[in-house]
Amino acid sequence: MINSAAGVRVGIGVFVCRGGRFLMGRRRGAHGAGTWSVPGGHLEFGESFEDTAVREVAEETGVQIGNVRFGAVTNDVFPGEGRHYVTVWMLSDHVAGEPAILEPDKCTDLAWHDFDDLPEPLFLPWRQLVRSPHFDAIRRELSAAR
């Protein structure tokens, strides 16, 4: 039986776009260690999705973002870990700063990727996003930003 005492959490994943590519990091520590995803974190009480995206990207990478907008939502259950997340995927544009690993307990590598060179393995919410009906729209929008 899955322990649902922690309830469902809201995670925010942020596509930081620059020159047709987006920033990805290899996860460390928390669930999904060793997998790749975009920067992000937990929605805090009273915070908007946009504010969470700006805060998390700055905390994790030191990068400033703008034009933050909704991309998609996925429903992500991690049965082996007893965790359940609703992941809100946000799109944004790189404004300033070169990415740096500012939280080494959460991330081991940072790199710019596009949809033709996704690193493996991908974090479970990413795999869900790829299978979702929203993926093609996100791909089109981010590819048009080249």
mmCIF file of C-alpha atoms in Angstrom:
data_model
loop_
_atom_site.group_PDB
_atom_site.id
_atom_site.type_symbol
_atom_site.label_atom_id
_atom_site.label_comp_id
_atom_site.label_asym_id
_atom_site.label_seq_id
_atom_site.Cartn_x
_atom_site.Cartn_y
_atom_site.Cartn_z
ATOM 1 C CA MET A 1 0.000 0.000 0.000
ATOM 2 C CA ILE A 2 1.207 3.478 -0.858
ATOM 3 C CA ASN A 3 1.603 5.905 2.029
ATOM 4 C CA SER A 4 -0.572 8.865 1.074
ATOM 5 C CA ALA A 5 -0.138 10.691 4.386
ATOM 6 C CA ALA A 6 1.975 13.354 2.711
ATOM 7 C CA GLY A 7 -0.843 14.115 0.268
ATOM 8 C CA VAL A 8 -0.476 15.447 -3.221
ATOM 9 C CA ARG A 9 2.132 18.172 -3.779
ATOM 10 C CA VAL A 10 2.341 20.739 -6.553
ATOM 11 C CA GLY A 11 5.629 20.860 -8.428
ATOM 12 C CA ILE A 12 6.625 23.536 -10.910
ATOM 13 C CA GLY A 13 8.895 22.643 -13.837
ATOM 14 C CA VAL A 14 10.354 25.561 -15.778
ATOM 15 C CA PHE A 15 11.564 25.596 -19.362
ATOM 16 C CA VAL A 16 14.221 28.341 -19.458
ATOM 17 C CA CYS A 17 14.620 29.070 -23.167
ATOM 18 C CA ARG A 18 17.612 30.637 -24.885
ATOM 19 C CA GLY A 19 18.360 30.425 -28.593
ATOM 20 C CA GLY A 20 15.981 27.527 -29.227
ATOM 21 C CA ARG A 21 17.409 25.437 -26.371
ATOM 22 C CA PHE A 22 16.320 25.005 -22.759
ATOM 23 C CA LEU A 23 18.181 24.412 -19.524
ATOM 24 C CA MET A 24 18.144 20.943 -17.945
ATOM 25 C CA GLY A 25 19.787 19.545 -14.840
ATOM 26 C CA ARG A 26 20.600 16.084 -13.516
ATOM 27 C CA ARG A 27 18.699 15.566 -10.266
ATOM 28 C CA ARG A 28 20.395 14.593 -7.028
ATOM 29 C CA GLY A 29 19.222 13.715 -3.537
ATOM 30 C CA ALA A 30 15.437 13.874 -3.757
ATOM 31 C CA HIS A 31 13.322 11.423 -5.703
ATOM 32 C CA GLY A 32 14.397 10.958 -9.289
ATOM 33 C CA ALA A 33 18.130 11.071 -8.482
ATOM 34 C CA GLY A 34 20.228 10.657 -11.614
ATOM 35 C CA THR A 35 17.428 11.674 -13.985
ATOM 36 C CA TRP A 36 17.221 14.857 -16.050
ATOM 37 C CA SER A 37 14.621 17.600 -15.935
ATOM 38 C CA VAL A 38 14.207 21.349 -16.215
ATOM 39 C CA PRO A 39 14.708 23.511 -13.086
ATOM 40 C CA GLY A 40 11.815 23.729 -10.664
ATOM 41 C CA GLY A 41 10.491 23.017 -7.230
ATOM 42 C CA HIS A 42 7.506 23.161 -4.933
ATOM 43 C CA LEU A 43 4.719 25.698 -5.041
ATOM 44 C CA GLU A 44 4.631 27.525 -1.704
ATOM 45 C CA PHE A 45 1.476 28.660 0.068
ATOM 46 C CA GLY A 46 -0.005 31.768 -1.539
ATOM 47 C CA GLU A 47 2.523 31.803 -4.398
ATOM 48 C CA SER A 48 1.553 32.052 -8.075
ATOM 49 C CA PHE A 49 2.923 29.565 -10.613
ATOM 50 C CA GLU A 50 4.863 32.411 -12.233
ATOM 51 C CA ASP A 51 6.403 33.566 -8.938
ATOM 52 C CA THR A 52 7.410 29.996 -8.103
ATOM 53 C CA ALA A 53 9.073 29.631 -11.513
ATOM 54 C CA VAL A 54 11.095 32.846 -11.115
ATOM 55 C CA ARG A 55 12.113 31.990 -7.527
ATOM 56 C CA GLU A 56 13.090 28.367 -8.174
ATOM 57 C CA VAL A 57 15.141 29.111 -11.288
ATOM 58 C CA ALA A 58 17.026 31.882 -9.480
ATOM 59 C CA GLU A 59 17.625 29.712 -6.377
ATOM 60 C CA GLU A 60 18.839 26.697 -8.350
ATOM 61 C CA THR A 61 20.771 28.322 -11.209
ATOM 62 C CA GLY A 62 21.200 32.069 -10.591
ATOM 63 C CA VAL A 63 19.492 32.770 -13.913
ATOM 64 C CA GLN A 64 16.873 35.495 -14.330
ATOM 65 C CA ILE A 65 13.829 34.684 -16.453
ATOM 66 C CA GLY A 66 10.973 36.648 -17.994
ATOM 67 C CA ASN A 67 7.847 36.155 -20.101
ATOM 68 C CA VAL A 68 6.812 33.343 -17.744
ATOM 69 C CA ARG A 69 3.723 31.528 -18.997
ATOM 70 C CA PHE A 70 1.768 28.302 -18.574
ATOM 71 C CA GLY A 71 2.776 25.325 -20.699
ATOM 72 C CA ALA A 72 1.038 22.176 -19.451
ATOM 73 C CA VAL A 73 0.121 20.072 -16.429
ATOM 74 C CA THR A 74 0.841 16.409 -15.690
ATOM 75 C CA ASN A 75 -0.364 14.045 -12.979
ATOM 76 C CA ASP A 76 2.701 12.191 -11.668
ATOM 77 C CA VAL A 77 2.527 9.240 -9.287
ATOM 78 C CA PHE A 78 5.744 7.718 -7.944
ATOM 79 C CA PRO A 79 4.420 4.410 -6.525
ATOM 80 C CA GLY A 80 7.797 3.133 -5.308
ATOM 81 C CA GLU A 81 8.358 6.309 -3.314
ATOM 82 C CA GLY A 82 4.800 6.872 -2.117
ATOM 83 C CA ARG A 83 4.722 10.326 -3.696
ATOM 84 C CA HIS A 84 2.140 12.016 -5.875
ATOM 85 C CA TYR A 85 2.670 15.326 -7.661
ATOM 86 C CA VAL A 86 0.697 17.544 -9.948
ATOM 87 C CA THR A 87 3.406 19.137 -12.067
ATOM 88 C CA VAL A 88 2.695 22.513 -13.625
ATOM 89 C CA TRP A 89 5.024 23.121 -16.570
ATOM 90 C CA MET A 90 5.918 26.757 -17.162
ATOM 91 C CA LEU A 91 7.689 28.277 -20.158
ATOM 92 C CA SER A 92 10.043 31.239 -19.820
ATOM 93 C CA ASP A 93 12.704 33.214 -21.621
ATOM 94 C CA HIS A 94 16.282 33.565 -20.375
ATOM 95 C CA VAL A 95 16.865 37.213 -19.432
ATOM 96 C CA ALA A 96 20.264 37.312 -17.716
ATOM 97 C CA GLY A 97 22.947 35.232 -16.042
ATOM 98 C CA GLU A 98 24.940 32.155 -16.867
ATOM 99 C CA PRO A 99 23.622 28.998 -15.203
ATOM 100 C CA ALA A 100 25.503 27.723 -12.169
ATOM 101 C CA ILE A 101 24.773 24.890 -9.766
ATOM 102 C CA LEU A 102 23.734 26.820 -6.653
ATOM 103 C CA GLU A 103 22.125 23.854 -4.889
ATOM 104 C CA PRO A 104 24.627 20.988 -5.292
ATOM 105 C CA ASP A 105 22.536 18.799 -2.980
ATOM 106 C CA LYS A 106 19.746 18.908 -5.591
ATOM 107 C CA CYS A 107 21.576 19.033 -8.941
ATOM 108 C CA THR A 108 24.866 17.668 -10.276
ATOM 109 C CA ASP A 109 24.954 18.899 -13.894
ATOM 110 C CA LEU A 110 23.420 21.693 -15.979
ATOM 111 C CA ALA A 111 23.280 21.808 -19.771
ATOM 112 C CA TRP A 112 21.333 23.429 -22.607
ATOM 113 C CA HIS A 113 19.297 20.956 -24.683
ATOM 114 C CA ASP A 114 16.623 20.888 -27.323
ATOM 115 C CA PHE A 115 14.004 18.314 -28.181
ATOM 116 C CA ASP A 116 16.363 16.545 -30.586
ATOM 117 C CA ASP A 117 19.072 15.907 -27.963
ATOM 118 C CA LEU A 118 17.241 15.137 -24.723
ATOM 119 C CA PRO A 119 19.519 13.544 -22.119
ATOM 120 C CA GLU A 120 18.674 10.182 -20.593
ATOM 121 C CA PRO A 121 17.237 9.080 -18.327
ATOM 122 C CA LEU A 122 14.396 11.586 -18.070
ATOM 123 C CA PHE A 123 12.580 12.327 -14.777
ATOM 124 C CA LEU A 124 9.168 10.605 -14.562
ATOM 125 C CA PRO A 125 7.165 13.856 -14.962
ATOM 126 C CA TRP A 126 9.127 14.528 -18.171
ATOM 127 C CA ARG A 127 8.163 11.098 -19.511
ATOM 128 C CA GLN A 128 4.542 11.931 -18.662
ATOM 129 C CA LEU A 129 4.833 15.299 -20.430
ATOM 130 C CA VAL A 130 6.237 13.693 -23.586
ATOM 131 C CA ARG A 131 3.158 11.413 -23.710
ATOM 132 C CA SER A 132 0.689 14.231 -22.982
ATOM 133 C CA PRO A 133 -1.448 16.048 -25.557
ATOM 134 C CA HIS A 134 0.344 19.302 -24.585
ATOM 135 C CA PHE A 135 3.828 18.196 -25.594
ATOM 136 C CA ASP A 136 3.553 19.015 -29.301
ATOM 137 C CA ALA A 137 2.315 22.550 -28.552
ATOM 138 C CA ILE A 138 5.218 23.159 -26.162
ATOM 139 C CA ARG A 139 7.681 21.780 -28.668
ATOM 140 C CA ARG A 140 6.301 24.011 -31.439
ATOM 141 C CA GLU A 141 6.371 27.137 -29.270
ATOM 142 C CA LEU A 142 9.890 26.594 -27.969
ATOM 143 C CA SER A 143 11.246 25.586 -31.385
ATOM 144 C CA ALA A 144 9.793 28.771 -32.924
ATOM 145 C CA ALA A 145 11.846 30.821 -30.436
ATOM 146 C CA ARG A 146 15.107 29.950 -32.244
#
